[in-house]
Amino acid sequence: MHTNPVSIITRAALAGAAAGLLAALFFLTVSQSTLDEAIAFEEQASRQQDSETVGDSSVDTEEEPLVSRETQTIGAVVASLLYGALTGVVFGTVFAAVRHRLPSETDFGRASQLALMGFFATAVIPAIKYPANPPGVGNPDDVNQRTIVFVTLLGASIAVVTGLVVLYRWLKTRFDRPTAQVLVAAASVISFVAVLVLWPADTTVVPEDFPADLLWQFRIQALTTLLITWGGLGLFTGWLLSRGGKLLDLRQ
Amino acid sequence: MSTPNAAEVTAVDQPIEAIHVPIEAWIAAFVAMFIGYLLFSENGFLLTENWEMAHEFFHDGRHSFGVPCH
């Protein structure tokens, strides 16, 4: 049993890095090819546009990328590890603070429950309102506006999940468990639909001839990346806080 | 290893104690979130110059995690 917050946060950060490594493997084996296809489409489209305006396709107007594709692959792996580890630090801190309020009876169960909430709030809800886009989709001019609505939606859905947990705990003191569960389920649907309706519409413009199946694949793979990260984070943290943690204890 | 010890069995039925999370841990969590924002979501909203390089380095990563990008 772990009651030292620093030990919990360290374990969660380690678990997050391990989950990020799994996400990086998913990127290298699955989603990178989708991303490359999207970039190839983007380049082809811009070449076509150039040849139409200049009238001479032999002129190479393609701009040199600031960071090569190879380096961006390393960047994606580093990004995955960092995403996992940073999420792990936040997750571990919140876990330590709310552990005694989570309904499961084991740390493994509690970590899984919190990770499920985190996945829902920071991945599923944003994916419904502002789904992921591959390179070549989206207008650079409104990227700040898209970033603001995305980040504030993340904040709002985290607030809603927190509110629902508080509500559930209060309902349990007034009603029997099934009634409380039905009421909190109804409250979840109402509050999430309200947030999704209230937030501004997605302004992303998909180029007219962008392949629909490529866009769909990319969106599903982005959500899968987040599922792997959150799933790994919850399960690894739970494991490190129970059996697996003994391996770490030996070294301390 | 396979048989749970007595402490683990009784812990199930008792309400567990709250863990006090020191302010430093919360500060670390907020710093982690801010770093995450800078690496994954900054497009020139807070920083304008010199961020292009970091942006491009993490470009594939941010797309694969579904963060808005141009």
Tab-separated table of C-alpha atoms in Angstrom:
chain	number	residue	atom	x	y	z
A	1	MET	CA	0.000	0.000	0.000
A	2	HIS	CA	1.398	3.342	-1.046
A	3	THR	CA	0.543	6.467	0.873
A	4	ASN	CA	3.549	8.572	-0.029
A	5	PRO	CA	2.467	11.022	-2.773
A	6	VAL	CA	5.958	11.319	-4.242
A	7	SER	CA	6.223	7.545	-4.606
A	8	ILE	CA	2.777	7.447	-6.289
A	9	ILE	CA	3.617	10.291	-8.697
A	10	THR	CA	6.972	8.724	-9.603
A	11	ARG	CA	5.285	5.415	-10.377
A	12	ALA	CA	2.596	7.118	-12.455
A	13	ALA	CA	5.234	9.052	-14.427
A	14	LEU	CA	7.139	5.812	-15.108
A	15	ALA	CA	3.900	4.100	-16.103
A	16	GLY	CA	3.111	7.014	-18.406
A	17	ALA	CA	6.493	6.785	-20.119
A	18	ALA	CA	5.937	3.046	-20.654
A	19	ALA	CA	2.471	3.758	-22.077
A	20	GLY	CA	4.014	6.449	-24.303
A	21	LEU	CA	6.482	3.870	-25.586
A	22	LEU	CA	3.550	1.645	-26.610
A	23	ALA	CA	1.949	4.643	-28.340
A	24	ALA	CA	5.245	5.285	-30.157
A	25	LEU	CA	5.294	1.650	-31.355
A	26	PHE	CA	1.739	2.089	-32.619
A	27	PHE	CA	2.842	5.224	-34.453
A	28	LEU	CA	5.817	3.498	-36.096
A	29	THR	CA	3.892	0.385	-37.113
A	30	VAL	CA	0.459	1.785	-37.971
A	31	SER	CA	-0.293	5.492	-38.027
A	32	GLN	CA	2.937	6.766	-39.562
A	33	SER	CA	2.022	5.335	-42.970
A	34	THR	CA	-1.369	7.088	-42.790
A	35	LEU	CA	0.383	10.343	-41.924
A	36	ASP	CA	2.844	9.887	-44.813
A	37	GLU	CA	-0.040	9.302	-47.222
A	38	ALA	CA	-1.661	12.530	-46.047
A	39	ILE	CA	1.593	14.463	-46.519
A	40	ALA	CA	2.049	12.950	-50.001
A	41	PHE	CA	-1.470	14.087	-50.856
A	42	GLU	CA	-0.775	17.568	-49.488
A	43	GLU	CA	2.420	17.892	-51.553
A	44	GLN	CA	0.737	16.625	-54.690
A	45	ALA	CA	-2.072	19.128	-54.241
A	46	SER	CA	0.334	22.035	-53.755
A	47	ARG	CA	2.380	20.956	-56.812
A	48	GLN	CA	-0.766	20.921	-58.899
A	49	GLN	CA	-1.656	24.380	-57.681
A	50	ASP	CA	1.854	25.625	-58.466
A	51	SER	CA	1.810	24.254	-61.981
A	52	GLU	CA	-1.575	25.871	-62.571
A	53	THR	CA	-0.452	29.295	-61.402
A	54	VAL	CA	3.085	29.251	-62.768
A	55	GLY	CA	2.215	27.209	-65.806
A	56	ASP	CA	5.508	25.351	-65.671
A	57	SER	CA	5.599	22.155	-63.641
A	58	SER	CA	9.375	21.787	-64.024
A	59	VAL	CA	9.988	24.721	-61.677
A	60	ASP	CA	10.509	23.318	-58.196
A	61	THR	CA	8.589	25.593	-55.878
A	62	GLU	CA	8.397	23.042	-53.084
A	63	GLU	CA	9.634	24.518	-49.840
A	64	GLU	CA	12.295	22.688	-47.893
A	65	PRO	CA	10.875	21.466	-44.573
A	66	LEU	CA	12.438	22.993	-41.465
A	67	VAL	CA	12.855	19.554	-39.894
A	68	SER	CA	13.366	16.504	-42.108
A	69	ARG	CA	10.810	13.689	-42.193
A	70	GLU	CA	13.343	11.372	-40.549
A	71	THR	CA	13.899	13.775	-37.658
A	72	GLN	CA	10.131	14.216	-37.303
A	73	THR	CA	9.861	10.451	-36.800
A	74	ILE	CA	12.305	10.711	-33.880
A	75	GLY	CA	10.252	13.708	-32.743
A	76	ALA	CA	7.091	11.605	-32.771
A	77	VAL	CA	8.709	8.936	-30.583
A	78	VAL	CA	10.037	11.582	-28.146
A	79	ALA	CA	6.637	13.297	-28.192
A	80	SER	CA	4.862	10.028	-27.335
A	81	LEU	CA	7.188	9.344	-24.400
A	82	LEU	CA	6.804	12.921	-23.133
A	83	TYR	CA	3.030	12.885	-23.586
A	84	GLY	CA	2.870	9.717	-21.492
A	85	ALA	CA	5.279	10.904	-18.805
A	86	LEU	CA	3.721	14.388	-18.463
A	87	THR	CA	0.224	12.903	-18.341
A	88	GLY	CA	1.582	10.464	-15.752
A	89	VAL	CA	2.781	13.285	-13.474
A	90	VAL	CA	-0.644	14.955	-13.564
A	91	PHE	CA	-2.422	11.602	-13.269
A	92	GLY	CA	-0.281	10.549	-10.279
A	93	THR	CA	-0.919	13.828	-8.454
A	94	VAL	CA	-4.676	13.626	-8.992
A	95	PHE	CA	-4.662	9.915	-8.128
A	96	ALA	CA	-2.917	10.552	-4.808
A	97	ALA	CA	-5.427	13.278	-3.965
A	98	VAL	CA	-8.629	11.417	-4.903
A	99	ARG	CA	-7.563	7.799	-4.255
A	100	HIS	CA	-9.719	7.463	-1.117
A	101	ARG	CA	-12.786	8.724	-3.019
A	102	LEU	CA	-12.542	6.251	-5.906
A	103	PRO	CA	-15.063	3.425	-5.487
A	104	SER	CA	-12.831	0.441	-6.302
A	105	GLU	CA	-11.366	-1.625	-3.484
A	106	THR	CA	-7.860	-2.041	-4.881
A	107	ASP	CA	-5.269	0.421	-6.167
A	108	PHE	CA	-5.256	-1.439	-9.467
A	109	GLY	CA	-8.999	-0.883	-9.794
A	110	ARG	CA	-8.782	2.743	-8.656
A	111	ALA	CA	-6.013	3.582	-11.137
A	112	SER	CA	-8.007	1.946	-13.932
A	113	GLN	CA	-11.133	3.906	-12.985
A	114	LEU	CA	-9.276	7.227	-12.938
A	115	ALA	CA	-7.563	6.444	-16.257
A	116	LEU	CA	-10.936	5.619	-17.828
A	117	MET	CA	-12.256	9.006	-16.671
A	118	GLY	CA	-9.132	10.707	-18.014
A	119	PHE	CA	-9.448	8.966	-21.373
A	120	PHE	CA	-13.091	9.916	-21.641
A	121	ALA	CA	-12.546	13.561	-20.664
A	122	THR	CA	-9.355	14.290	-22.610
A	123	ALA	CA	-9.710	11.961	-25.613
A	124	VAL	CA	-13.268	10.816	-26.361
A	125	ILE	CA	-15.100	14.111	-25.811
A	126	PRO	CA	-12.555	16.182	-27.822
A	127	ALA	CA	-12.584	13.503	-30.557
A	128	ILE	CA	-16.359	13.887	-30.896
A	129	LYS	CA	-16.304	17.689	-31.082
A	130	TYR	CA	-12.945	18.438	-32.719
A	131	PRO	CA	-11.709	15.203	-34.335
A	132	ALA	CA	-8.013	14.823	-35.164
A	133	ASN	CA	-6.771	15.975	-38.534
A	134	PRO	CA	-3.815	14.745	-40.567
A	135	PRO	CA	-1.325	17.204	-42.089
A	136	GLY	CA	-2.875	18.960	-45.072
A	137	VAL	CA	-6.280	19.337	-43.416
A	138	GLY	CA	-7.015	22.588	-41.614
A	139	ASN	CA	-6.327	26.230	-42.304
A	140	PRO	CA	-3.199	27.712	-40.628
A	141	ASP	CA	-4.975	31.076	-40.285
A	142	ASP	CA	-7.387	29.924	-37.603
A	143	VAL	CA	-5.064	27.511	-35.779
A	144	ASN	CA	-4.972	29.688	-32.641
A	145	GLN	CA	-8.749	29.826	-32.514
A	146	ARG	CA	-8.908	26.025	-32.973
A	147	THR	CA	-6.297	25.589	-30.234
A	148	ILE	CA	-8.251	27.774	-27.775
A	149	VAL	CA	-11.548	25.948	-28.284
A	150	PHE	CA	-9.738	22.600	-28.050
A	151	VAL	CA	-7.888	23.416	-24.809
A	152	THR	CA	-10.960	24.988	-23.162
A	153	LEU	CA	-13.050	21.949	-24.155
A	154	LEU	CA	-10.457	19.723	-22.450
A	155	GLY	CA	-10.787	21.857	-19.304
A	156	ALA	CA	-14.575	21.771	-19.444
A	157	SER	CA	-14.808	18.009	-19.869
A	158	ILE	CA	-12.356	17.451	-16.992
A	159	ALA	CA	-14.566	19.745	-14.874
A	160	VAL	CA	-17.689	17.807	-15.908
A	161	VAL	CA	-16.132	14.435	-15.020
A	162	THR	CA	-15.029	15.831	-11.640
A	163	GLY	CA	-18.519	17.228	-11.030
A	164	LEU	CA	-20.099	13.882	-11.906
A	165	VAL	CA	-17.892	12.035	-9.417
A	166	VAL	CA	-18.842	14.546	-6.695
A	167	LEU	CA	-22.497	14.218	-7.679
A	168	TYR	CA	-22.328	10.409	-7.596
A	169	ARG	CA	-20.829	10.421	-4.116
A	170	TRP	CA	-23.565	12.772	-2.905
A	171	LEU	CA	-26.324	10.730	-4.586
A	172	LYS	CA	-25.027	7.567	-2.915
A	173	THR	CA	-25.626	9.132	0.496
A	174	ARG	CA	-29.264	9.858	-0.412
A	175	PHE	CA	-30.317	6.921	-2.596
A	176	ASP	CA	-29.500	3.247	-3.007
A	177	ARG	CA	-26.608	2.400	-5.331
A	178	PRO	CA	-28.611	1.476	-8.514
A	179	THR	CA	-30.720	4.643	-8.244
A	180	ALA	CA	-27.607	6.753	-7.776
A	181	GLN	CA	-26.010	5.093	-10.807
A	182	VAL	CA	-29.032	5.715	-13.024
A	183	LEU	CA	-29.225	9.351	-11.905
A	184	VAL	CA	-25.525	9.978	-12.489
A	185	ALA	CA	-25.738	8.308	-15.914
A	186	ALA	CA	-28.565	10.691	-16.857
A	187	ALA	CA	-26.589	13.651	-15.520
A	188	SER	CA	-23.546	12.540	-17.573
A	189	VAL	CA	-25.475	12.472	-20.829
A	190	ILE	CA	-27.105	15.856	-20.152
A	191	SER	CA	-23.889	17.611	-19.097
A	192	PHE	CA	-21.703	16.206	-21.896
A	193	VAL	CA	-24.307	16.984	-24.557
A	194	ALA	CA	-24.567	20.508	-23.101
A	195	VAL	CA	-20.793	21.009	-23.336
A	196	LEU	CA	-20.666	19.600	-26.876
A	197	VAL	CA	-23.511	21.899	-27.964
A	198	LEU	CA	-22.167	24.992	-26.183
A	199	TRP	CA	-18.653	24.862	-27.601
A	200	PRO	CA	-18.138	26.559	-31.015
A	201	ALA	CA	-18.452	24.396	-34.125
A	202	ASP	CA	-15.322	22.860	-35.640
A	203	THR	CA	-13.972	25.354	-38.208
A	204	THR	CA	-11.646	22.836	-39.859
A	205	VAL	CA	-12.039	22.886	-43.619
A	206	VAL	CA	-11.239	19.545	-45.235
A	207	PRO	CA	-9.904	20.055	-48.789
A	208	GLU	CA	-12.585	18.980	-51.255
A	209	ASP	CA	-10.599	16.176	-52.853
A	210	PHE	CA	-8.978	14.866	-49.641
A	211	PRO	CA	-9.650	11.095	-49.496
A	212	ALA	CA	-12.439	10.400	-46.987
A	213	ASP	CA	-11.083	6.978	-46.041
A	214	LEU	CA	-7.655	8.450	-45.301
A	215	LEU	CA	-9.227	11.099	-43.032
A	216	TRP	CA	-11.330	8.461	-41.279
A	217	GLN	CA	-8.340	6.146	-40.783
A	218	PHE	CA	-6.275	8.962	-39.359
A	219	ARG	CA	-8.982	9.997	-36.893
A	220	ILE	CA	-9.506	6.452	-35.649
A	221	GLN	CA	-5.748	5.968	-35.294
A	222	ALA	CA	-5.348	9.215	-33.330
A	223	LEU	CA	-8.069	8.057	-30.927
A	224	THR	CA	-6.389	4.630	-30.706
A	225	THR	CA	-3.082	6.340	-29.834
A	226	LEU	CA	-4.820	8.046	-26.919
A	227	LEU	CA	-6.547	4.806	-25.896
A	228	ILE	CA	-3.167	3.024	-25.797
A	229	THR	CA	-1.643	5.878	-23.781
A	230	TRP	CA	-4.447	6.121	-21.215
A	231	GLY	CA	-4.971	2.363	-21.043
A	232	GLY	CA	-1.268	1.779	-20.503
A	233	LEU	CA	-1.073	4.604	-17.966
A	234	GLY	CA	-3.941	3.222	-15.868
A	235	LEU	CA	-2.871	-0.420	-16.000
A	236	PHE	CA	0.855	0.196	-15.465
A	237	THR	CA	0.219	2.643	-12.606
A	238	GLY	CA	-2.122	0.146	-10.963
A	239	TRP	CA	0.417	-2.622	-11.393
A	240	LEU	CA	3.296	-0.517	-10.042
A	241	LEU	CA	1.156	0.403	-7.028
A	242	SER	CA	0.469	-3.263	-6.261
A	243	ARG	CA	2.556	-6.284	-7.209
A	244	GLY	CA	4.919	-4.699	-9.718
A	245	GLY	CA	5.844	-1.936	-7.318
A	246	LYS	CA	7.777	-4.400	-5.218
A	247	LEU	CA	10.394	-4.476	-7.945
A	248	LEU	CA	10.884	-0.746	-7.441
A	249	ASP	CA	10.841	-1.020	-3.636
A	250	LEU	CA	13.808	-3.378	-3.717
A	251	ARG	CA	15.945	-0.697	-5.254
A	252	GLN	CA	14.996	2.046	-2.832
B	1	MET	CA	3.569	-14.518	-3.225
B	2	SER	CA	0.152	-15.770	-4.280
B	3	THR	CA	-1.566	-15.636	-0.871
B	4	PRO	CA	-2.539	-12.112	0.206
B	5	ASN	CA	-1.331	-11.160	3.660
B	6	ALA	CA	-3.662	-10.201	6.508
B	7	ALA	CA	-3.194	-6.456	6.039
B	8	GLU	CA	-4.363	-6.663	2.427
B	9	VAL	CA	-7.488	-8.619	3.313
B	10	THR	CA	-8.690	-6.263	6.041
B	11	ALA	CA	-7.836	-3.141	4.028
B	12	VAL	CA	-10.626	-4.053	1.623
B	13	ASP	CA	-13.429	-3.478	4.106
B	14	GLN	CA	-12.089	-0.373	5.769
B	15	PRO	CA	-12.377	3.104	4.286
B	16	ILE	CA	-8.883	4.118	3.259
B	17	GLU	CA	-7.137	7.178	4.528
B	18	ALA	CA	-6.780	10.313	2.456
B	19	ILE	CA	-3.289	11.077	1.220
B	20	HIS	CA	-2.101	14.619	1.758
B	21	VAL	CA	-0.696	15.945	-1.517
B	22	PRO	CA	1.799	18.757	-0.848
B	23	ILE	CA	1.555	22.024	-2.782
B	24	GLU	CA	4.861	21.235	-4.529
B	25	ALA	CA	3.252	18.212	-6.184
B	26	TRP	CA	0.379	20.354	-7.490
B	27	ILE	CA	2.862	22.913	-8.801
B	28	ALA	CA	4.752	20.093	-10.562
B	29	ALA	CA	1.495	18.868	-12.094
B	30	PHE	CA	0.677	22.341	-13.419
B	31	VAL	CA	4.207	22.735	-14.790
B	32	ALA	CA	3.799	19.347	-16.519
B	33	MET	CA	0.531	20.499	-18.075
B	34	PHE	CA	2.116	23.740	-19.248
B	35	ILE	CA	5.081	21.917	-20.798
B	36	GLY	CA	2.578	19.616	-22.472
B	37	TYR	CA	0.763	22.640	-23.863
B	38	LEU	CA	3.999	24.167	-25.174
B	39	LEU	CA	5.143	20.948	-26.828
B	40	PHE	CA	1.822	19.851	-28.237
B	41	SER	CA	-0.412	22.810	-28.701
B	42	GLU	CA	1.630	25.998	-29.039
B	43	ASN	CA	1.216	27.468	-32.514
B	44	GLY	CA	2.348	31.012	-31.900
B	45	PHE	CA	-0.387	31.979	-29.456
B	46	LEU	CA	1.951	32.550	-26.491
B	47	LEU	CA	5.326	32.311	-28.202
B	48	THR	CA	6.009	33.602	-31.667
B	49	GLU	CA	9.711	33.483	-32.443
B	50	ASN	CA	12.032	30.493	-32.105
B	51	TRP	CA	9.223	28.041	-31.490
B	52	GLU	CA	8.963	26.915	-35.105
B	53	MET	CA	11.768	24.397	-34.622
B	54	ALA	CA	10.163	22.682	-31.618
B	55	HIS	CA	6.807	22.803	-33.380
B	56	GLU	CA	8.185	21.044	-36.457
B	57	PHE	CA	10.176	18.506	-34.428
B	58	PHE	CA	7.014	17.393	-32.611
B	59	HIS	CA	4.827	17.834	-35.694
B	60	ASP	CA	4.118	14.138	-36.340
B	61	GLY	CA	3.646	13.558	-32.634
B	62	ARG	CA	1.040	16.247	-32.163
B	63	HIS	CA	-0.922	15.048	-35.185
B	64	SER	CA	-0.877	11.473	-33.939
B	65	PHE	CA	-2.266	12.599	-30.558
B	66	GLY	CA	-5.065	14.522	-32.251
B	67	VAL	CA	-3.998	18.029	-31.215
B	68	PRO	CA	-5.126	20.872	-33.523
B	69	CYS	CA	-2.363	21.899	-35.910
B	70	HIS	CA	-2.167	23.646	-39.243
